[in-house]
PDB file of C-alpha atoms in Angstrom:
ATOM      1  CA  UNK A   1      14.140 224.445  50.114  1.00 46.00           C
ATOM      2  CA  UNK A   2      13.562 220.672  51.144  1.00 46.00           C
ATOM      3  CA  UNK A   3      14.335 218.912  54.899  1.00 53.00           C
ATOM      4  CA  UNK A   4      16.758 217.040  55.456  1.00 77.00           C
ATOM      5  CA  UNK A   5      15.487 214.922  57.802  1.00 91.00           C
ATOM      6  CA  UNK A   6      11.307 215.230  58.157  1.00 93.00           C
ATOM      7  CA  UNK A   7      11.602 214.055  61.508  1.00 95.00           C
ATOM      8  CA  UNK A   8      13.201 217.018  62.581  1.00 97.00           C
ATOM      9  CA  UNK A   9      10.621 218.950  63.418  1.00 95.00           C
ATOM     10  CA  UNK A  10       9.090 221.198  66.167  1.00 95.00           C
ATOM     11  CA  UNK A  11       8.522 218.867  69.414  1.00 95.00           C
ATOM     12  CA  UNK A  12       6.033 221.493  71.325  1.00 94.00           C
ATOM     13  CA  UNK A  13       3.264 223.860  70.384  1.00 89.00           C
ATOM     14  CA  UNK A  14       4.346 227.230  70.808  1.00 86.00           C
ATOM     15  CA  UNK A  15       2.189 230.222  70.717  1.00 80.00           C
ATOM     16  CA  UNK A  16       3.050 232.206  67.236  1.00 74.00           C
ATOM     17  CA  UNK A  17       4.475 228.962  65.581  1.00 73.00           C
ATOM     18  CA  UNK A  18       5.523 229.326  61.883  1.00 84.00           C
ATOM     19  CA  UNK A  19       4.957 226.221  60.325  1.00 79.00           C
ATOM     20  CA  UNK A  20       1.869 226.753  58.359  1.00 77.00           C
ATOM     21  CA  UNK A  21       3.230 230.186  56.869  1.00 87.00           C
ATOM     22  CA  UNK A  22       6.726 228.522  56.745  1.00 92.00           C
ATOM     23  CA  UNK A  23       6.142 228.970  52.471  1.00 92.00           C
ATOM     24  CA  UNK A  24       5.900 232.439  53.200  1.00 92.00           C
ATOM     25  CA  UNK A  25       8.878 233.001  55.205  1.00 95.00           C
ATOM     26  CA  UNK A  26      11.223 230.481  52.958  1.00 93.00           C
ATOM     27  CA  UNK A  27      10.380 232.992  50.115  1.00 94.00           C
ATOM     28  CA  UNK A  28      11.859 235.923  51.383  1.00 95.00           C
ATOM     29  CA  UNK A  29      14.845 233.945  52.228  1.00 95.00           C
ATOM     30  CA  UNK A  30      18.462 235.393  51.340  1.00 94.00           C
ATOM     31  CA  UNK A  31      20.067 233.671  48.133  1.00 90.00           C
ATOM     32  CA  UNK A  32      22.790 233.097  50.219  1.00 88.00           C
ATOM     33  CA  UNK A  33      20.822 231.693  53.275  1.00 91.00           C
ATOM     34  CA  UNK A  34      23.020 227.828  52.647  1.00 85.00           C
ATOM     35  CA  UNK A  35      26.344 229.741  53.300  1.00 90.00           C
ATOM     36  CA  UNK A  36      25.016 231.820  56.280  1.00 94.00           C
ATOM     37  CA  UNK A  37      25.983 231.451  60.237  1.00 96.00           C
ATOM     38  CA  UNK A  38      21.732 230.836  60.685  1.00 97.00           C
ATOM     39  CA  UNK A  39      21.159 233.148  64.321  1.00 98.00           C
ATOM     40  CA  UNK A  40      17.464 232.932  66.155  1.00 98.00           C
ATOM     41  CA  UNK A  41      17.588 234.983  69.029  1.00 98.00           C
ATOM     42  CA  UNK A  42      13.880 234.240  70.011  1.00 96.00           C
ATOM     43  CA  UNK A  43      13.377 230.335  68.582  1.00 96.00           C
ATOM     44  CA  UNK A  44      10.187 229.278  70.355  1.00 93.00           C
ATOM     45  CA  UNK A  45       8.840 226.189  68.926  1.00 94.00           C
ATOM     46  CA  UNK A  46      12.166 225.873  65.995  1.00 96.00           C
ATOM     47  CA  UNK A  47       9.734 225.881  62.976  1.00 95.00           C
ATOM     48  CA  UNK A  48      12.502 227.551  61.270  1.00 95.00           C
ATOM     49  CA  UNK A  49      15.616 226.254  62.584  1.00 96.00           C
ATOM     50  CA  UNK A  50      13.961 222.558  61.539  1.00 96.00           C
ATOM     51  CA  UNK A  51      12.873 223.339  58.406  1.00 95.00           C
ATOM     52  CA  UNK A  52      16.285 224.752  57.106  1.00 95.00           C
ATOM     53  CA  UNK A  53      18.471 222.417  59.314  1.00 96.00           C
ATOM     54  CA  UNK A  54      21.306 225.080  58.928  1.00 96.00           C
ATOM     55  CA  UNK A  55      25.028 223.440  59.961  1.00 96.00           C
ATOM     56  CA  UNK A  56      26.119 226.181  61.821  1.00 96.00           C
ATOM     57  CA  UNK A  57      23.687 228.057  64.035  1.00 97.00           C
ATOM     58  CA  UNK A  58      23.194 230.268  67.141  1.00 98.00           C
ATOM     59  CA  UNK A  59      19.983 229.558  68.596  1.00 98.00           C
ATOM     60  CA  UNK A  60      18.336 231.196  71.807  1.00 98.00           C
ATOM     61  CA  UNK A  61      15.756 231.812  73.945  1.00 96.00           C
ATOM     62  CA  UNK A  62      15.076 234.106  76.952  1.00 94.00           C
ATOM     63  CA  UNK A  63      12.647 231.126  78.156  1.00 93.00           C
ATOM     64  CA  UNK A  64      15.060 229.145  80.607  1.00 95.00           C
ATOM     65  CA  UNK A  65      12.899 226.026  80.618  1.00 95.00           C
ATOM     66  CA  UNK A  66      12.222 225.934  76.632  1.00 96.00           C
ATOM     67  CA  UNK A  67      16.424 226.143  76.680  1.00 98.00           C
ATOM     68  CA  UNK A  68      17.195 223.682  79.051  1.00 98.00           C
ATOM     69  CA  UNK A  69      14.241 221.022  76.787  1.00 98.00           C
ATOM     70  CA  UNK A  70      16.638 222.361  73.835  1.00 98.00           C
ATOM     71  CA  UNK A  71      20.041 220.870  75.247  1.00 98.00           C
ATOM     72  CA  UNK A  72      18.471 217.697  77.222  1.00 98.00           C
ATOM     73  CA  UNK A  73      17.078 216.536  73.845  1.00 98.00           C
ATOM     74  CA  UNK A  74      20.773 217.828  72.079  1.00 98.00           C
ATOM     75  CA  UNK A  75      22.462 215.956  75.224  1.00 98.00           C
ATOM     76  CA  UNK A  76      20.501 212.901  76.948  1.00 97.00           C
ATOM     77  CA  UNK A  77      17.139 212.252  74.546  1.00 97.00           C
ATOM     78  CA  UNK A  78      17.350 208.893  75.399  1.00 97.00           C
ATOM     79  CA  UNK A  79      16.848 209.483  79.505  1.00 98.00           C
ATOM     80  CA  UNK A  80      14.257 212.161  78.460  1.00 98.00           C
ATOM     81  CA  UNK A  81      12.166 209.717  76.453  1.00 98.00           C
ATOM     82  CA  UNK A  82      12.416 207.477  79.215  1.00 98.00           C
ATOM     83  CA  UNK A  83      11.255 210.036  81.690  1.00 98.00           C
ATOM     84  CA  UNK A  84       8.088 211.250  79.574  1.00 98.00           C
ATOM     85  CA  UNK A  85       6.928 207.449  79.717  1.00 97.00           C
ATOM     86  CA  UNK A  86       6.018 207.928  83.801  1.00 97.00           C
ATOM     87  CA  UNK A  87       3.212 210.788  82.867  1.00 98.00           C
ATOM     88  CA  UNK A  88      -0.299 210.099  83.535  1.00 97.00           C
ATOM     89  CA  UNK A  89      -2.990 212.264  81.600  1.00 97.00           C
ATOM     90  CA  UNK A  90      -5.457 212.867  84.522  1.00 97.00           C
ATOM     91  CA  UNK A  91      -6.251 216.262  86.289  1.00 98.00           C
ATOM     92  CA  UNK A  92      -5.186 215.524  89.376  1.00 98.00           C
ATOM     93  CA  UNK A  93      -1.402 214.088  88.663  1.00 98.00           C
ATOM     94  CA  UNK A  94      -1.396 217.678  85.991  1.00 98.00           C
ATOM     95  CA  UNK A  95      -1.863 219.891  88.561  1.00 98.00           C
ATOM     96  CA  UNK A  96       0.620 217.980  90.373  1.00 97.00           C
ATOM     97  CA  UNK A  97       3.509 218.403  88.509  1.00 98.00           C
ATOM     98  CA  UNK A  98       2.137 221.927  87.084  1.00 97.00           C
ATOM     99  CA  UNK A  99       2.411 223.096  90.544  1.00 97.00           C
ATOM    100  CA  UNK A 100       6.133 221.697  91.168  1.00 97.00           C
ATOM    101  CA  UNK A 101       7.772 225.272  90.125  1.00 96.00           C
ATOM    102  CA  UNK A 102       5.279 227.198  93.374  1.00 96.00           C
ATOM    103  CA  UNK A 103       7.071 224.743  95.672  1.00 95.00           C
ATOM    104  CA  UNK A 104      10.807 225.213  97.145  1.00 94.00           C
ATOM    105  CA  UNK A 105      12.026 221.516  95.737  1.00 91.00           C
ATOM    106  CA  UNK A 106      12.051 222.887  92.121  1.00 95.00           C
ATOM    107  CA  UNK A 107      15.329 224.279  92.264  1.00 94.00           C
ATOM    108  CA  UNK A 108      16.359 220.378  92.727  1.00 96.00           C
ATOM    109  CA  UNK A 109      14.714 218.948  89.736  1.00 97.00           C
ATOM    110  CA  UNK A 110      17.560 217.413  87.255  1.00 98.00           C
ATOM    111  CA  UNK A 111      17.727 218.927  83.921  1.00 98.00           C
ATOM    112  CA  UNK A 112      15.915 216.060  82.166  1.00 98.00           C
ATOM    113  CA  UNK A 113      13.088 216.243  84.884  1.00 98.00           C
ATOM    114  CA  UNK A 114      12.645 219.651  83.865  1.00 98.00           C
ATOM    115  CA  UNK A 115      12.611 219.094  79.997  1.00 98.00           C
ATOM    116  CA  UNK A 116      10.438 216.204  80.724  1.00 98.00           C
ATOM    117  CA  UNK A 117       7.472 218.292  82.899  1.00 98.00           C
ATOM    118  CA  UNK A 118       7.526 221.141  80.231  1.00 97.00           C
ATOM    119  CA  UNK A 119       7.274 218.385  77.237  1.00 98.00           C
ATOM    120  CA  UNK A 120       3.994 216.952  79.653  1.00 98.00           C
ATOM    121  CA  UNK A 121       2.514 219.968  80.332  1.00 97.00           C
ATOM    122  CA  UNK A 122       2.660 221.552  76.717  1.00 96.00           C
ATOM    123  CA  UNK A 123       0.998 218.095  75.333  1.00 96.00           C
ATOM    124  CA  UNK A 124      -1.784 218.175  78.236  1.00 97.00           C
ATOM    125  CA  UNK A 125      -2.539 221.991  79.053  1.00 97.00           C
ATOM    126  CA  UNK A 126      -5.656 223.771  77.495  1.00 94.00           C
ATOM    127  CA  UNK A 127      -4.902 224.160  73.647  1.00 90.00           C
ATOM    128  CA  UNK A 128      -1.032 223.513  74.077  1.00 88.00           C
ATOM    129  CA  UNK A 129      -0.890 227.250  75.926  1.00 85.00           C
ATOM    130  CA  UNK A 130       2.462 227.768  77.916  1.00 87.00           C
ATOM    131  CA  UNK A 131       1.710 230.222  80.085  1.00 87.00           C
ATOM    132  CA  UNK A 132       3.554 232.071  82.992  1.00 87.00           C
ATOM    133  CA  UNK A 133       1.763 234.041  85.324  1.00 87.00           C
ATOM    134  CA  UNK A 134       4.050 237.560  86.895  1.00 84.00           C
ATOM    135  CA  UNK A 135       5.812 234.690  89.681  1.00 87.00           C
ATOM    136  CA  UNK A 136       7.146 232.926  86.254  1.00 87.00           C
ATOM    137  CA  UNK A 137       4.561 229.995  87.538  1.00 92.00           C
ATOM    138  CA  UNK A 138       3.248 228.103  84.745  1.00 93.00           C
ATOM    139  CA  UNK A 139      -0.527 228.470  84.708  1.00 93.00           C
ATOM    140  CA  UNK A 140      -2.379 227.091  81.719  1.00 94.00           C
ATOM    141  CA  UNK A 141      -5.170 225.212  83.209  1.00 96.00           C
ATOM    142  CA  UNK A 142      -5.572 220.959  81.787  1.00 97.00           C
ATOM    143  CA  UNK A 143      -6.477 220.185  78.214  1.00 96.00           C
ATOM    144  CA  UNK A 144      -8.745 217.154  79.284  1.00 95.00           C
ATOM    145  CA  UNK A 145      -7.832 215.280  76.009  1.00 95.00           C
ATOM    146  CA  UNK A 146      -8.253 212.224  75.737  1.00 94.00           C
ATOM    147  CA  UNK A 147      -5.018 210.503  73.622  1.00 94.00           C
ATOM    148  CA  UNK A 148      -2.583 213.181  74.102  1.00 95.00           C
ATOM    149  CA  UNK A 149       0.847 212.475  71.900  1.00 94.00           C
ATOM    150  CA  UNK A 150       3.537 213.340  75.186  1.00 96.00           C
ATOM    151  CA  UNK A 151       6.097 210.861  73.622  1.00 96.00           C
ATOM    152  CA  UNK A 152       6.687 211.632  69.821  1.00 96.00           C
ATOM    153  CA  UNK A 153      10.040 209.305  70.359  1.00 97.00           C
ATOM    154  CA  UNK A 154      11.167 209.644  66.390  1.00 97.00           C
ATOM    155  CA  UNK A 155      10.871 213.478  66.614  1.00 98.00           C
ATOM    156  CA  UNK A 156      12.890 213.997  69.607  1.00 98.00           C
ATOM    157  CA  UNK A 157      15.488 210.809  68.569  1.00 98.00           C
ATOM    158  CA  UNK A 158      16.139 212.893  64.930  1.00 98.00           C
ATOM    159  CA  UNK A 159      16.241 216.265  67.026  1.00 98.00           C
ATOM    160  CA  UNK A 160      18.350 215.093  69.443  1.00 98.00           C
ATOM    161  CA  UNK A 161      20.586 213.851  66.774  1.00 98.00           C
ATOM    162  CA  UNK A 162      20.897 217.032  64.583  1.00 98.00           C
ATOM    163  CA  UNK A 163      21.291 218.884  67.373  1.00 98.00           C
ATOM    164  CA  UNK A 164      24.622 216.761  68.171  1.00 98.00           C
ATOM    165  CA  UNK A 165      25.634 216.740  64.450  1.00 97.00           C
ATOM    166  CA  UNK A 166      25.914 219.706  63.381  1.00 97.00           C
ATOM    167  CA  UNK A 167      27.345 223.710  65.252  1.00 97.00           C
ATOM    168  CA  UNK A 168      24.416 224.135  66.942  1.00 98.00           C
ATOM    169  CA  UNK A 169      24.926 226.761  70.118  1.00 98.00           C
ATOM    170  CA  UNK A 170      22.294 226.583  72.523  1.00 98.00           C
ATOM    171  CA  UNK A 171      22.006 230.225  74.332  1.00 98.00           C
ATOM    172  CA  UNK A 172      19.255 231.834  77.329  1.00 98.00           C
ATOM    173  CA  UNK A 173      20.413 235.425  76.870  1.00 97.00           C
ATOM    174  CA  UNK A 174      18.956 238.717  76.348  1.00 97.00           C
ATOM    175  CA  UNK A 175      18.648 238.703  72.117  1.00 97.00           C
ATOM    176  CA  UNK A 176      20.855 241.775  72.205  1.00 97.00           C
ATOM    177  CA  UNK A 177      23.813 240.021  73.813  1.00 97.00           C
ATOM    178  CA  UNK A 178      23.618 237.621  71.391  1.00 97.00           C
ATOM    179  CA  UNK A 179      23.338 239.618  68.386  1.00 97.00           C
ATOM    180  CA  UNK A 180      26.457 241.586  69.854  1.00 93.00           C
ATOM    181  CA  UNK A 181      28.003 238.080  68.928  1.00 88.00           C
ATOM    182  CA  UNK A 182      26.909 237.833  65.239  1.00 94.00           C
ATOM    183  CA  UNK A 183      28.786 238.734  62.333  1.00 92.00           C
ATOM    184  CA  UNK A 184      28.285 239.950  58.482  1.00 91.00           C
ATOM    185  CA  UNK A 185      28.146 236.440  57.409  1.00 93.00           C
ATOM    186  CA  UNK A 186      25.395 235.818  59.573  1.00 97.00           C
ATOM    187  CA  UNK A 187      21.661 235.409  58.937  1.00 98.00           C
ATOM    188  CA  UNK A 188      19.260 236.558  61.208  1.00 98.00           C
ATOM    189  CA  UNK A 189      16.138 235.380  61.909  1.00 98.00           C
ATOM    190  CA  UNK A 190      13.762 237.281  64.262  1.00 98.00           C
ATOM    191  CA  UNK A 191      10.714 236.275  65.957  1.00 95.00           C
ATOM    192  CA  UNK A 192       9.833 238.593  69.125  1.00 95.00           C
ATOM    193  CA  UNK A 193       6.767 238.438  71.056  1.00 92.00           C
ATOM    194  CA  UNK A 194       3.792 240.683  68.660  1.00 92.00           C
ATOM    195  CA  UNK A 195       3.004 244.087  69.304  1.00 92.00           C
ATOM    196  CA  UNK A 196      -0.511 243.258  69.739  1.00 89.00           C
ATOM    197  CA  UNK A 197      -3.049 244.443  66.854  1.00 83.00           C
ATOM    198  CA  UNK A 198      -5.983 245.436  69.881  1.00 71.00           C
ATOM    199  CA  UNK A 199      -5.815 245.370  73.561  1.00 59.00           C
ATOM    200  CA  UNK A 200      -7.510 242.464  73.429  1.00 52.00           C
ATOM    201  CA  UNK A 201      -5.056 240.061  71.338  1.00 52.00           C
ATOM    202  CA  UNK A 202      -2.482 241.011  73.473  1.00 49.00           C
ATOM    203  CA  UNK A 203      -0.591 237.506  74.862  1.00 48.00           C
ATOM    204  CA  UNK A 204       2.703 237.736  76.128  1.00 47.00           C
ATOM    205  CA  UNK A 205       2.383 235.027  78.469  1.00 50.00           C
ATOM    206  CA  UNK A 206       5.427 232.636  77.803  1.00 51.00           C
ATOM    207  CA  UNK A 207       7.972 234.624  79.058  1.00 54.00           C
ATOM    208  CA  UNK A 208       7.509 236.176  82.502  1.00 49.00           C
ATOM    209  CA  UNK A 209       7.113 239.727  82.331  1.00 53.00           C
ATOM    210  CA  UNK A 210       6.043 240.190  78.871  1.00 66.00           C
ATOM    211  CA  UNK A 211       6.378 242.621  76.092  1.00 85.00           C
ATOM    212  CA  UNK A 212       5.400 246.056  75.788  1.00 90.00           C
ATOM    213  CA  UNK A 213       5.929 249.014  73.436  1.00 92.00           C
ATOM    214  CA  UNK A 214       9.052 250.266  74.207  1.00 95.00           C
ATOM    215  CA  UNK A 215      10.930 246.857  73.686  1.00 95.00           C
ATOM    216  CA  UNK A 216       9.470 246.708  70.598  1.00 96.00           C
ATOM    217  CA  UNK A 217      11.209 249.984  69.721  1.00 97.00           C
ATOM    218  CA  UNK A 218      14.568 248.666  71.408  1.00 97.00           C
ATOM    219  CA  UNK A 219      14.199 245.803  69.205  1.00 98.00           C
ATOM    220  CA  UNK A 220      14.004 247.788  66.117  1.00 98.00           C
ATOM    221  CA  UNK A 221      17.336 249.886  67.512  1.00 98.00           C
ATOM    222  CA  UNK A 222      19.071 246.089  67.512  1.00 98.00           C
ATOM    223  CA  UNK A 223      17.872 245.661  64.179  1.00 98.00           C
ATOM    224  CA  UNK A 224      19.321 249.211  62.799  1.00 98.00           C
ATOM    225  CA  UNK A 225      22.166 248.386  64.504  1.00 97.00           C
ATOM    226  CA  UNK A 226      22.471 245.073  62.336  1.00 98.00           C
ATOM    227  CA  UNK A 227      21.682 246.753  59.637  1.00 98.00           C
ATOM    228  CA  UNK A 228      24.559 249.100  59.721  1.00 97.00           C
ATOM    229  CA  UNK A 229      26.886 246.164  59.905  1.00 97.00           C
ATOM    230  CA  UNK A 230      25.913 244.710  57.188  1.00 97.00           C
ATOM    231  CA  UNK A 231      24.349 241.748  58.450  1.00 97.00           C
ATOM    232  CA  UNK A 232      20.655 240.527  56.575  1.00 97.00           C
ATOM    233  CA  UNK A 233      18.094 239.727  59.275  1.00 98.00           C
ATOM    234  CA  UNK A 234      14.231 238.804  58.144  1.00 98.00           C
ATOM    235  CA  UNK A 235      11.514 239.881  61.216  1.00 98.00           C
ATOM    236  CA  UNK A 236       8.120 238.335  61.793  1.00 96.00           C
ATOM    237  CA  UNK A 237       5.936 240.823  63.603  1.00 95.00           C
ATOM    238  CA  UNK A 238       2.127 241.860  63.669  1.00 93.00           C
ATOM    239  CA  UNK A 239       0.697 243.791  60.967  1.00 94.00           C
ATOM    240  CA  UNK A 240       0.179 247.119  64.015  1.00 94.00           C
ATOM    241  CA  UNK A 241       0.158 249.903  62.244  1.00 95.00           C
ATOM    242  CA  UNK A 242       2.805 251.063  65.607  1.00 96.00           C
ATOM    243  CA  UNK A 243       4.871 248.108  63.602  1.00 97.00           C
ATOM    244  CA  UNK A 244       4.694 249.439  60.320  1.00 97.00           C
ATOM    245  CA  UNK A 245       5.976 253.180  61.243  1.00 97.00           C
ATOM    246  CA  UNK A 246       8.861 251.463  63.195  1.00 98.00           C
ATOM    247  CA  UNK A 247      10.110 249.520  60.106  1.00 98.00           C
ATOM    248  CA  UNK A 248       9.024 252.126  57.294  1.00 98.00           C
ATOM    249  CA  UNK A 249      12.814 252.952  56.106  1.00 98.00           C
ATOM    250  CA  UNK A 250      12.858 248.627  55.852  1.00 98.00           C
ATOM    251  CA  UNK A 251      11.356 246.572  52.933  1.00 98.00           C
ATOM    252  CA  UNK A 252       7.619 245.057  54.765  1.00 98.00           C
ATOM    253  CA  UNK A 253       5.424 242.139  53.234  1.00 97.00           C
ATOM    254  CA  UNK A 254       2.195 241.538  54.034  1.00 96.00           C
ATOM    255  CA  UNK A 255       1.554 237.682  54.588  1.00 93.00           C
ATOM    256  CA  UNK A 256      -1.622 235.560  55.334  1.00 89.00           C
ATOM    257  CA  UNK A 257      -1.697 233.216  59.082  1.00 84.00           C
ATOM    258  CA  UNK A 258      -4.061 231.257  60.870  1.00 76.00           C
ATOM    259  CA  UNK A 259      -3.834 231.668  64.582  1.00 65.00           C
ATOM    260  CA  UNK A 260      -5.529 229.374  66.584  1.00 61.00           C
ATOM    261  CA  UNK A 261      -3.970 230.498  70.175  1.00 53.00           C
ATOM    262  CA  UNK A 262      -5.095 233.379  71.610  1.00 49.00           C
ATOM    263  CA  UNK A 263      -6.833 234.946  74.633  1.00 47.00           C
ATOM    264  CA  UNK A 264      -9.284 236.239  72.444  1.00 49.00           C
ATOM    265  CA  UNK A 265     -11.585 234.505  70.986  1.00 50.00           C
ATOM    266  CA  UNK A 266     -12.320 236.852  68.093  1.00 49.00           C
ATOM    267  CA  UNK A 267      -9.042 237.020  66.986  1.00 50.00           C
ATOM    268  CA  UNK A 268      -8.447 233.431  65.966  1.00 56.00           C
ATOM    269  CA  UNK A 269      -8.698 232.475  62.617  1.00 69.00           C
ATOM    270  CA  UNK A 270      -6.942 234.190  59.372  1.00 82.00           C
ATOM    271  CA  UNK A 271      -4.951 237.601  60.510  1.00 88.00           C
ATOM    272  CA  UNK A 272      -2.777 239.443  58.682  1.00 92.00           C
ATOM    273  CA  UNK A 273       1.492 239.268  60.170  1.00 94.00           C
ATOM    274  CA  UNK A 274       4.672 241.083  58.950  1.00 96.00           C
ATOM    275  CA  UNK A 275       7.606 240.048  57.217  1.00 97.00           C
ATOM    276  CA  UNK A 276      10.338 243.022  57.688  1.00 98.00           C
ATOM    277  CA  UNK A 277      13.532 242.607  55.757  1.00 98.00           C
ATOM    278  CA  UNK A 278      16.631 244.770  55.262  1.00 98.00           C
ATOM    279  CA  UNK A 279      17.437 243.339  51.472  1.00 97.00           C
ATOM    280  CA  UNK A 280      16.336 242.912  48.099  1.00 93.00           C
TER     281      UNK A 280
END
């Protein structure tokens, strides 16, 4: 399946980003995927959404801030671009703006000076690591790099302008309401925090709160719920064995990724991930 547009493309690093097992993933692909509604209820990064540049499309995010970068790049890019160009890539103005969100003046930042500190921060934190800490503060400590790209000006132009050309709905709802929404001519694509593998490679850091067994196993009730409708939906998850016995009545593929965020050390490098599917 070949892009549209190559421009179009993920704008931030986002921890569990699909682009370099994107081959895998486009393989398991419905025939029908060109025809589909194309529904992400946990986008992240977009590696997906941009490589199949669906037409019609319900997108979300329980990640406010990721949601709001989303529509300012759908709705102003131009403002946004010129916003980015005021950053300076030095520790001190970093922990400036990192700290804006711990001080009562947030909650009057515009929309594009939101979009714009998130776009900053992800190009100049520690290894491109957003991070919330229990207050939903972001806390990733600075990357101390020396050319850092924060304006990629043709991605977020070409973005910005499939975003506006085609049915793209931008949601920040709970991935249940959404997929109350969807119907049998949908495609769902689902990409939920991992059940970690260890103790140790657990990260759940980018959406305050976190993940923990038991939505896992709510998640796998949405997805038997979808199921029953009708509707095809393809899961990315962690290759936990927990994982495994919740999917075992669904068809599971083992596939190859290189992770190179995580808490742990150890656990970078080539791990095995899931890909769960409810048809042939």
């Amino acid at each position: 399946m070949v892009k549209s547009n190559k421009f179009v493309s993920p704008f931030l690093k986002w921890v569990g980003g699909k682009r370099q097992i994107m081959p895998s993933i486009v393989a398991y692909f419905p025939q029908n995927i060109k025809t589909c509604q194309y529904v992400e209820p946990f986008v992240g990064g977009g590696a997906v959404l941009f490589h199949l540049q669906p037409k019609k499309a319900i997108i979300n995010d329980l990640n406010a801030e990721l949601i709001n970068v989303y529509r300012v790049i759908k709705n102003n890019p131009g403002a946004l671009i010129a916003d980015l160009k005021k950053h300076e890539n030095n520790s001190a103005y970093f922990y400036a703006i990192r700290n804006l969100d711990r001080t009562p003046d947030y909650k009057n930042l515009s929309d594009i000076d939101r979009a714009s500190r998130i776009i900053y921060l992800n190009k100049t934190c520690f290894n491109g690591l957003y991070r919330v800490n229990n207050a939903g503060e972001f806390n990733s400590p600075f990357g101390n790099y020396k050319n850092p790209n924060i304006i990629n000006e043709p991605v977020l132009k070409a973005v910005g302008k499939y975003l506006r050309s085609n049915d793209i709905e931008l949601l920040n709802e709970d991935y249940e309401t959404v997929l109350d929404k969807v119907g049998q001519d949908s495609f769902v694509y689902l990409d939920p925090p991992y059940h970690p593998v260890s103790i140790s490679s657990n990260f759940t850091g980018y959406v305050q709160g976190g993940w923990n067994m038991f939505d896992q196993v709510r998640l796998r009730e949405a997805c038997d719920k979808l199921n029953a409708k009708g509707i095809k939906f393809l899961l990315s998850n962690s290759s936990a064995n927990f994982i495994k016995d919740q999917y075992k009545q669904y068809n599971i593929n083992t596939v190859k990724a290189n992770r190179a965020i995580n808490s742990d050390g150890a656990n970078r490098g080539e791990v095995n991930e899931l890909l769960i599917r409810n048809y042939e």
